[in-house]
Short mmCIF file of C-alpha atoms and ligand atoms in Angstrom, two decimals:
data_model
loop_
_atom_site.label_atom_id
_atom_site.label_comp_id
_atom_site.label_asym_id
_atom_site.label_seq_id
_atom_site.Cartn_x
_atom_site.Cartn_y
_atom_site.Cartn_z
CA UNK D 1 49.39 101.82 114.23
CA UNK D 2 50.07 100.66 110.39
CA UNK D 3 53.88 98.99 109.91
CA UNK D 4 55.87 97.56 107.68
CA UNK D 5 56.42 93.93 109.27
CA UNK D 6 59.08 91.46 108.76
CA UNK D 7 57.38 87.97 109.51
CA UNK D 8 60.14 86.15 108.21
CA UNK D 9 63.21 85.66 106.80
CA UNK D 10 63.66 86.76 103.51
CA UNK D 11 59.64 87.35 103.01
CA UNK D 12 58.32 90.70 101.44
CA UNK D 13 57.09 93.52 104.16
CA UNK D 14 53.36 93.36 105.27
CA UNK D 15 52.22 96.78 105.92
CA UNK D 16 49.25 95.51 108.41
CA UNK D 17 48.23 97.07 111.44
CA UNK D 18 49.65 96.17 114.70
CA UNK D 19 49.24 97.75 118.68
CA UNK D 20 50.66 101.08 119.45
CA UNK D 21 53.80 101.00 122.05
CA UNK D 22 53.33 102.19 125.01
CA UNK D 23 57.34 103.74 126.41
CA UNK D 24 57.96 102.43 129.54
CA UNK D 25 60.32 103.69 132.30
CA UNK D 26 63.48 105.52 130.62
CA UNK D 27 61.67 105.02 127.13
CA UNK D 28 59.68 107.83 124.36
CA UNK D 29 57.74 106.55 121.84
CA UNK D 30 58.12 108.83 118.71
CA UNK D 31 55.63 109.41 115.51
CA UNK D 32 57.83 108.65 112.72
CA UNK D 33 57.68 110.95 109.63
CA UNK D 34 60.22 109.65 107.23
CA UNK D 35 62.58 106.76 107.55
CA UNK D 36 66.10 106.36 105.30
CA UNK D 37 65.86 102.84 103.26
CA UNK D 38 69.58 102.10 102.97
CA UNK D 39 71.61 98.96 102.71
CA UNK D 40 72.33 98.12 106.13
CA UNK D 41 68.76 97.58 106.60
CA UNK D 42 67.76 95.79 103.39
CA UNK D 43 70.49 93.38 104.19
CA UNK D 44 67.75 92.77 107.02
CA UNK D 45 64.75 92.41 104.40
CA UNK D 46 66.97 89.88 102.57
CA UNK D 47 67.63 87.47 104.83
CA UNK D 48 71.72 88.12 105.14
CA UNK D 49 70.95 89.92 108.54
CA UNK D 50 69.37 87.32 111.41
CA UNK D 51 66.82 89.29 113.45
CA UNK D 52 63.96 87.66 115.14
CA UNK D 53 60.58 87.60 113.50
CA UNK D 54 58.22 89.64 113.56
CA UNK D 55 60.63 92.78 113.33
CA UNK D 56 60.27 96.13 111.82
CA UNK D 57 63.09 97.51 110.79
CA UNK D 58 64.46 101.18 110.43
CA UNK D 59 66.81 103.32 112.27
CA UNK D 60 67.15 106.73 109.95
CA UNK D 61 64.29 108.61 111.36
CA UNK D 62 62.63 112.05 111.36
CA UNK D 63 59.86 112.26 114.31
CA UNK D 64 57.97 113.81 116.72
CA UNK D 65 58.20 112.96 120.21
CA UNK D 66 54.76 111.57 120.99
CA UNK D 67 54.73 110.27 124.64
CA UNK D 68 57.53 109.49 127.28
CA UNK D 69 57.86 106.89 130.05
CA UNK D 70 58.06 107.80 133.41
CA UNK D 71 61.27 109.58 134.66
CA UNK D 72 62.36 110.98 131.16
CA UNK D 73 63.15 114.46 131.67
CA UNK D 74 65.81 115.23 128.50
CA UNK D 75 62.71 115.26 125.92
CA UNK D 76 59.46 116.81 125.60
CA UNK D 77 55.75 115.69 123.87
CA UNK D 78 55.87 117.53 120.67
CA UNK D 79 60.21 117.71 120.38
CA UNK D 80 61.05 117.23 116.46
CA UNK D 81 63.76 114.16 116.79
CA UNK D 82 66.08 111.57 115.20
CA UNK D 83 67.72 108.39 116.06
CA UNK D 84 70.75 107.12 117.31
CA UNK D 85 71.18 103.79 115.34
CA UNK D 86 73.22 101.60 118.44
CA UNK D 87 71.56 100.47 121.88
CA UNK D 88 74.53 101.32 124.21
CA UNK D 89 74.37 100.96 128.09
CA UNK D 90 75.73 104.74 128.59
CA UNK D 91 77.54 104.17 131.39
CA UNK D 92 80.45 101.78 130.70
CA UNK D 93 84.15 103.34 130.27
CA UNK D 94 83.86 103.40 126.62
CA UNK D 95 80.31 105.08 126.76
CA UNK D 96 81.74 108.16 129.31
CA UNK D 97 84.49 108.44 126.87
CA UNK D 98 82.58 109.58 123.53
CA UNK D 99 83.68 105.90 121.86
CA UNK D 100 80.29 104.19 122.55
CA UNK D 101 80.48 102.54 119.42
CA UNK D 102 82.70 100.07 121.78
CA UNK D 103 80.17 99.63 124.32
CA UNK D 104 80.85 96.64 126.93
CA UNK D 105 77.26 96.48 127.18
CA UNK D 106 76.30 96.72 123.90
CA UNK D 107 72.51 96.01 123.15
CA UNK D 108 72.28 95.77 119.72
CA UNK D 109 71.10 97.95 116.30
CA UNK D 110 67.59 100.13 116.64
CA UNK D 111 65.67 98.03 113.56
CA UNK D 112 67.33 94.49 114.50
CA UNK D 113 66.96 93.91 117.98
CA UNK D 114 64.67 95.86 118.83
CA UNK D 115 61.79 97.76 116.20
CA UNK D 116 62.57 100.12 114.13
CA UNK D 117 61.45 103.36 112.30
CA UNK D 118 58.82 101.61 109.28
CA UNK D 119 55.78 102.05 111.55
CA UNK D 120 53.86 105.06 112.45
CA UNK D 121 55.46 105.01 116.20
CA UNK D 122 58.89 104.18 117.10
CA UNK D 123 59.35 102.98 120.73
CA UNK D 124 63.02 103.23 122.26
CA UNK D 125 65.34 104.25 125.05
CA UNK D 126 64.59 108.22 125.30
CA UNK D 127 68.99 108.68 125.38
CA UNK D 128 68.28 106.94 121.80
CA UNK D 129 66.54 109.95 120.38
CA UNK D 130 68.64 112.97 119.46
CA UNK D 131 66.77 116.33 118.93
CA UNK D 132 66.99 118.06 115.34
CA UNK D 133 68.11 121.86 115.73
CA UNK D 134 66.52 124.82 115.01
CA UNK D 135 67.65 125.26 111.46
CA UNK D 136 66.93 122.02 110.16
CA UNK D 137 63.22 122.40 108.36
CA UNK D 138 63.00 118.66 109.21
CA UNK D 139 59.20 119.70 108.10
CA UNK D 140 59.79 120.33 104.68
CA UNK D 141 62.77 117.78 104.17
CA UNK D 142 61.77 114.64 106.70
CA UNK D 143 63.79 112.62 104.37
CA UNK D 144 67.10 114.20 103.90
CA UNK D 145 66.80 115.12 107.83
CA UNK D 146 66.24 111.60 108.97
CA UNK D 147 69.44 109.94 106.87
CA UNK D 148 71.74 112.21 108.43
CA UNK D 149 72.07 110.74 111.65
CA UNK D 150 73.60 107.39 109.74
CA UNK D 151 74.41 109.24 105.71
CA UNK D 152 76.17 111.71 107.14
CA UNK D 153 77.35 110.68 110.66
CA UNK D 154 79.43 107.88 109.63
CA UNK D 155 81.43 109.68 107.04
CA UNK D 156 82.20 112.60 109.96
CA UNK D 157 83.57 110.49 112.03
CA UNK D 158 86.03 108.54 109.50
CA UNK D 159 86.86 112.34 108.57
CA UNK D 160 87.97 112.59 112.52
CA UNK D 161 89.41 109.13 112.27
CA UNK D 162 91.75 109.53 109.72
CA UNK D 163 92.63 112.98 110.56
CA UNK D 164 91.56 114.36 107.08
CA UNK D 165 92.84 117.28 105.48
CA UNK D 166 93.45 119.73 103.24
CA UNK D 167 96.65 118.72 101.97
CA UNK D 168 94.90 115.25 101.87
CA UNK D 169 94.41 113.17 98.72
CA UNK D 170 91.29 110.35 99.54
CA UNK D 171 90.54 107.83 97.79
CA UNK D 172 87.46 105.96 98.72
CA UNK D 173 86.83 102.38 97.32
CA UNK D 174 82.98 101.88 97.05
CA UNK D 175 82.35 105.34 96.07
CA UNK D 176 79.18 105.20 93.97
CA UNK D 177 77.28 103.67 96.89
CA UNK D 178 74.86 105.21 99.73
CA UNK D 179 77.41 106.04 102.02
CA UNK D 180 80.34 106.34 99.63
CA UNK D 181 78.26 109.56 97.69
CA UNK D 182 77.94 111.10 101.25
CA UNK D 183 82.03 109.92 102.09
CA UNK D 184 82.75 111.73 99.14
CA UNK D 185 80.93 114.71 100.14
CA UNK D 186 82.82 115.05 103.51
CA UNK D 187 85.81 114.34 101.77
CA UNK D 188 85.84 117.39 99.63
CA UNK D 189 84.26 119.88 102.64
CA UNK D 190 87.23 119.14 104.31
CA UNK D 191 89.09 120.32 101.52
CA UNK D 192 90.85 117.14 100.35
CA UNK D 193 91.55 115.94 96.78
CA UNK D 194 89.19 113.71 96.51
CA UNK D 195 89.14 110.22 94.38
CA UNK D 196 86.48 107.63 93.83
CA UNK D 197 87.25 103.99 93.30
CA UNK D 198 83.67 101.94 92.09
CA UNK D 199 83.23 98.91 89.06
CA UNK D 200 79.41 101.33 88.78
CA UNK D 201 81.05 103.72 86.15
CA UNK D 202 77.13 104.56 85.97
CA UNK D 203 77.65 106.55 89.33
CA UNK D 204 80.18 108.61 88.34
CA UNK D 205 78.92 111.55 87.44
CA UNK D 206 77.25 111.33 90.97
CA UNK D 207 80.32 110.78 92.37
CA UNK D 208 81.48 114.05 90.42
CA UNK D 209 78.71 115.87 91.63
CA UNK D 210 79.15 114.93 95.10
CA UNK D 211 82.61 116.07 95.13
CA UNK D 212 85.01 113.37 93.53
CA UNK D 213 87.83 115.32 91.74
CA UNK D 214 88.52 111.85 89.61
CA UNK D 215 87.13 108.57 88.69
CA UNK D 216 89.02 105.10 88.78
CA UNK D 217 87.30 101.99 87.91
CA UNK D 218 88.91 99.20 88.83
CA UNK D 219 87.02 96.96 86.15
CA UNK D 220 89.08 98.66 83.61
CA UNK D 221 92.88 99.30 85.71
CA UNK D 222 94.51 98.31 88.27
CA UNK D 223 93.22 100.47 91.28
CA UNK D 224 96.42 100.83 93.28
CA UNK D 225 98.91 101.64 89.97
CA UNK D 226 96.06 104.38 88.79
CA UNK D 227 95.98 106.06 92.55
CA UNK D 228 99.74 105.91 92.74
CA UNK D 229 99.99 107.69 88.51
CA UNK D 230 96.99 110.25 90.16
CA UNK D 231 99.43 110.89 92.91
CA UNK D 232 103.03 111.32 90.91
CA UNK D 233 103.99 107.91 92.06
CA UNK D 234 103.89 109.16 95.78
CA UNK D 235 100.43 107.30 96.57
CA UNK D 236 97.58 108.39 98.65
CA UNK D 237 97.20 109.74 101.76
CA UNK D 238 93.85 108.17 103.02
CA UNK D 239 91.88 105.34 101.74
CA UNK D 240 88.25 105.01 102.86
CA UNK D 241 87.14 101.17 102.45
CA UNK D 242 83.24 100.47 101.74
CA UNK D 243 83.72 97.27 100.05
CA UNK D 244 86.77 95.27 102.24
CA UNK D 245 87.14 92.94 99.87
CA UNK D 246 90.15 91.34 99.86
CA UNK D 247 91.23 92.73 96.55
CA UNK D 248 89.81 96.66 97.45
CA UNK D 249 91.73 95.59 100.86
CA UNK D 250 94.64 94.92 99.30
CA UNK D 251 94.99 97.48 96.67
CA UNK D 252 93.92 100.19 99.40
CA UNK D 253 96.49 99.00 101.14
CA UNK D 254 99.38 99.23 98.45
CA UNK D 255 98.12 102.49 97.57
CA UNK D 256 98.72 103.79 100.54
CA UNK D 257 101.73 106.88 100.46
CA UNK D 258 103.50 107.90 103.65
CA UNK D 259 101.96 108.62 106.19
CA UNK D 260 98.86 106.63 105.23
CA UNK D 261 95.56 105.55 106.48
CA UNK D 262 93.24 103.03 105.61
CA UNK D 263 89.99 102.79 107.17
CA UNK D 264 87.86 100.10 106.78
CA UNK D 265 84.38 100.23 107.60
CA UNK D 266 83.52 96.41 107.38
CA UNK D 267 81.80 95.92 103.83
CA UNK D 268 82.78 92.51 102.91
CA UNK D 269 84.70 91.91 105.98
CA UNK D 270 87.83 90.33 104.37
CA UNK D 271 91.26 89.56 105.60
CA UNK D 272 93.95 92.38 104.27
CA UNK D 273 97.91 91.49 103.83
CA UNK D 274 99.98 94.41 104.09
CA UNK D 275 103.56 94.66 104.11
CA UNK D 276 104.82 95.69 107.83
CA UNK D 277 107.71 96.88 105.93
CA UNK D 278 105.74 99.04 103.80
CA UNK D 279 104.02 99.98 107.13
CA UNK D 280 106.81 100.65 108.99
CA UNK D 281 108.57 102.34 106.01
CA UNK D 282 105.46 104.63 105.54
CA UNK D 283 104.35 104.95 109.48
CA UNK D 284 101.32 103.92 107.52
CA UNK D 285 97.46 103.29 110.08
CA UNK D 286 95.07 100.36 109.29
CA UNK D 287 91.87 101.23 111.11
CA UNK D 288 88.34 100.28 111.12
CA UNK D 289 85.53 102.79 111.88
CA UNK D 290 81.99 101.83 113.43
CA UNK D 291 79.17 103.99 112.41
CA UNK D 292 79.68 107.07 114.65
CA UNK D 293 79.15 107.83 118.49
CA UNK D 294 75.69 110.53 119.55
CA UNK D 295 78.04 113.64 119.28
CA UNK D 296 78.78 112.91 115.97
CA UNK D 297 75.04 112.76 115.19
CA UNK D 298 74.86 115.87 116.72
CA UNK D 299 77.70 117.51 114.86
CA UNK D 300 76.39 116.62 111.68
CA UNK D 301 72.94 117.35 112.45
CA UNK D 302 74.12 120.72 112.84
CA UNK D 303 76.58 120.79 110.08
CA UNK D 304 73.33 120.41 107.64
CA UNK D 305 71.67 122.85 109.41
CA UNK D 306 74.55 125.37 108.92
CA UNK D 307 74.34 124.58 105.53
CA UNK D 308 77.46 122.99 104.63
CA UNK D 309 76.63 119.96 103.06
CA UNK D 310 73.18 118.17 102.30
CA UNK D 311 72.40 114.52 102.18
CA UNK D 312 72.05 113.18 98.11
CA UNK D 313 68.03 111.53 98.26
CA UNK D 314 67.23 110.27 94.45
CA UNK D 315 63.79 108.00 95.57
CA UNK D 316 61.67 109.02 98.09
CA UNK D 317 58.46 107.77 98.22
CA UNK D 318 55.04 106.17 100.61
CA UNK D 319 55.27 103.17 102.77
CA UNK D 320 52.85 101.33 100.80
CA UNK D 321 56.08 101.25 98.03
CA UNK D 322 58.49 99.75 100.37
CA UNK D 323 58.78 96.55 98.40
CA UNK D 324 59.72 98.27 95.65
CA UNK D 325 62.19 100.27 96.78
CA UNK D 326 63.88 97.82 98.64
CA UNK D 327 64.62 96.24 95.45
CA UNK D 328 65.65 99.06 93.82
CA UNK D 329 68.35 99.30 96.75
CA UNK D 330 69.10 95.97 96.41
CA UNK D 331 70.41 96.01 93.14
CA UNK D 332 71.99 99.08 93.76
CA UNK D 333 69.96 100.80 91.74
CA UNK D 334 69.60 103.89 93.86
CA UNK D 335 72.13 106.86 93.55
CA UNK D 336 72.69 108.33 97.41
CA UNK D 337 70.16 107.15 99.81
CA UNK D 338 66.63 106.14 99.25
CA UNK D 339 63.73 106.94 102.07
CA UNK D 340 60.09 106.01 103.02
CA UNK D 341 57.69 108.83 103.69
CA UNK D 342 55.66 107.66 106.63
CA UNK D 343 53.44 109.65 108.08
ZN1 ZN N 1 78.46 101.34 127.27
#
């Protein structure tokens, strides 16, 4: 099959042929249509990630199931499919509970420790593959439909997380980005008052677009006084963390009204200092939210298909362009998520 190979660190992709994987016991392998090119996985092609060479990396698939291993009975040759981005044991307590993000047994990232979705065939775990529902024309969209399982998973399940709703004012710090666009999005279909909080004042009209009711830029003000003037001095009731910096950290934090939430979803990684006065005062939640567990997938694989939102693709193009577009993402060039076209 043809690839997209990571020989080493911080070295370009090869696109060079290498041999086709044969699934094993428990394992499908898939033929991979179209493959999402977002950060998480250029972080990979850059070096900042550690994966053993050669890899291919990849998670946000559309496919075909192609051929199974012996004893898989949930799929079938021919089933159209995506991916579930975490190798979990499916067994462990926090894998029976739906919170397999927490796995005890925890195997790793589909595109790190094992190979990914920028080759022709995918090979992984058959539980790893989710089927795309009737509804979804994952033929004439293999793009958008292969992002949701990451684009629009992960903002679902900080939705559930933070218990967001209509009488809800968000603010999410990081907005313009690949999964802020799509944070925003779930933001407003759950009927919040949405704000976006980015330095790329470029991306707000995108951020308008994809549902942000107003802009802050925190090059220009001080992020936590403009949420708190947005919100009559009263502050906000969510705040949705891309960055976690310190400073987005900290201003989230201070922003935060009663009954607040912040949810960080890594970023940076950063300490945060809040008050436990203004905590207790408030009954105010600090949380952090990893990616989202297979029913979420699910859910929001069927959420497209019912129409109710659709995942914001602005570059789509062939593998032979990978390079390219992976340095598009890297400068953050791309508005929404980016995607390869594979077979
Ligand atoms: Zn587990």
């Amino acid at each position: 099959m043809k690839a997209l190979v990571l020989e080493a660190e911080g070295q370009p992709f090869r696109l060079k042929s290498v041999p086709d994987p044969v699934p094993g016991p428990g394992e499908a392998v898939v033929r991979v249509i179209a493959c999402g090119a977002g950060l998480t996985i250029q972080h990979v092609r850059a070096g900042r990630i550690k994966v053993d060479y050669p890899r291919i990396i990849g998670h946000e698939i559309t496919g075909v199931v192609e051929a199974l291993g012996a004893g898989v009975t949930t799929l079938k040759v021919g089933d159209p499919v995506t991916a579930y981005f975490y190798l979990t044991c499916g067994h462990c307590r926090w894998c029976r509970s739906n919170r397999e993000t927490l796995c005890e047994n925890f195997g790793g990232y589909v595109g790190r420790e094992v190979d990914g979705g920028y080759a022709e065939l995918i090979k992984l775990p058959a539980r790893n593959f989710l089927k795309i529902p009737e509804g979804l024309d994952w033929r004439k969209h293999p793009a958008e439909v292969g992002v949701i399982c990451d684009a629009i998973a992960t903002p679902v399940k900080v939705i559930r997380r933070a218990q967001v709703s209509a009488w809800d004012t968000v603010a999410v710090f990081g907005a313009g980005g690949g999964l802020g666009i799509h944070m925003l999005m779930l933001a407003k279909w759950a009927h919040a008052r949405v704000i976006a909080v980015d330095v790329a004042a470029d991306k707000f009209d995108a951020c308008r677009k994809a549902g942000a009711d107003e802009c802050v830029n925190p090059a220009e003000t001080d992020a936590s006084e403009a949420l708190r003037d947005l919100t009559g001095g009263k502050g906000v009731d969510v705040v949705i963390d891309f960055v976690s910096s310190r400073t987005t950290l900290n201003a989230g934090a201070k922003a935060l009204g009663r009954g607040g939430r912040l949810v960080t979803l890594g970023g940076s990684g950063q300490a945060v200092e809040a008050s436990a006065q203004h905590l207790l005062n408030n009954e105010a939640i600090i949380m952090g939210s990893r990616y989202a567990t297979k029913q979420e997938v699910i859910d929001s694989l069927e959420l497209v298909a019912r129409g109710e939102v659709w995942p914001l693709l602005t570059d789509i193009r062939p593998m032979q362009e990978a390079e390219a577009l992976h340095q598009k993402v890297e400068k953050g060039e791309v508005t929404g998520r980016a995607a390869l076209l594979i077979g």
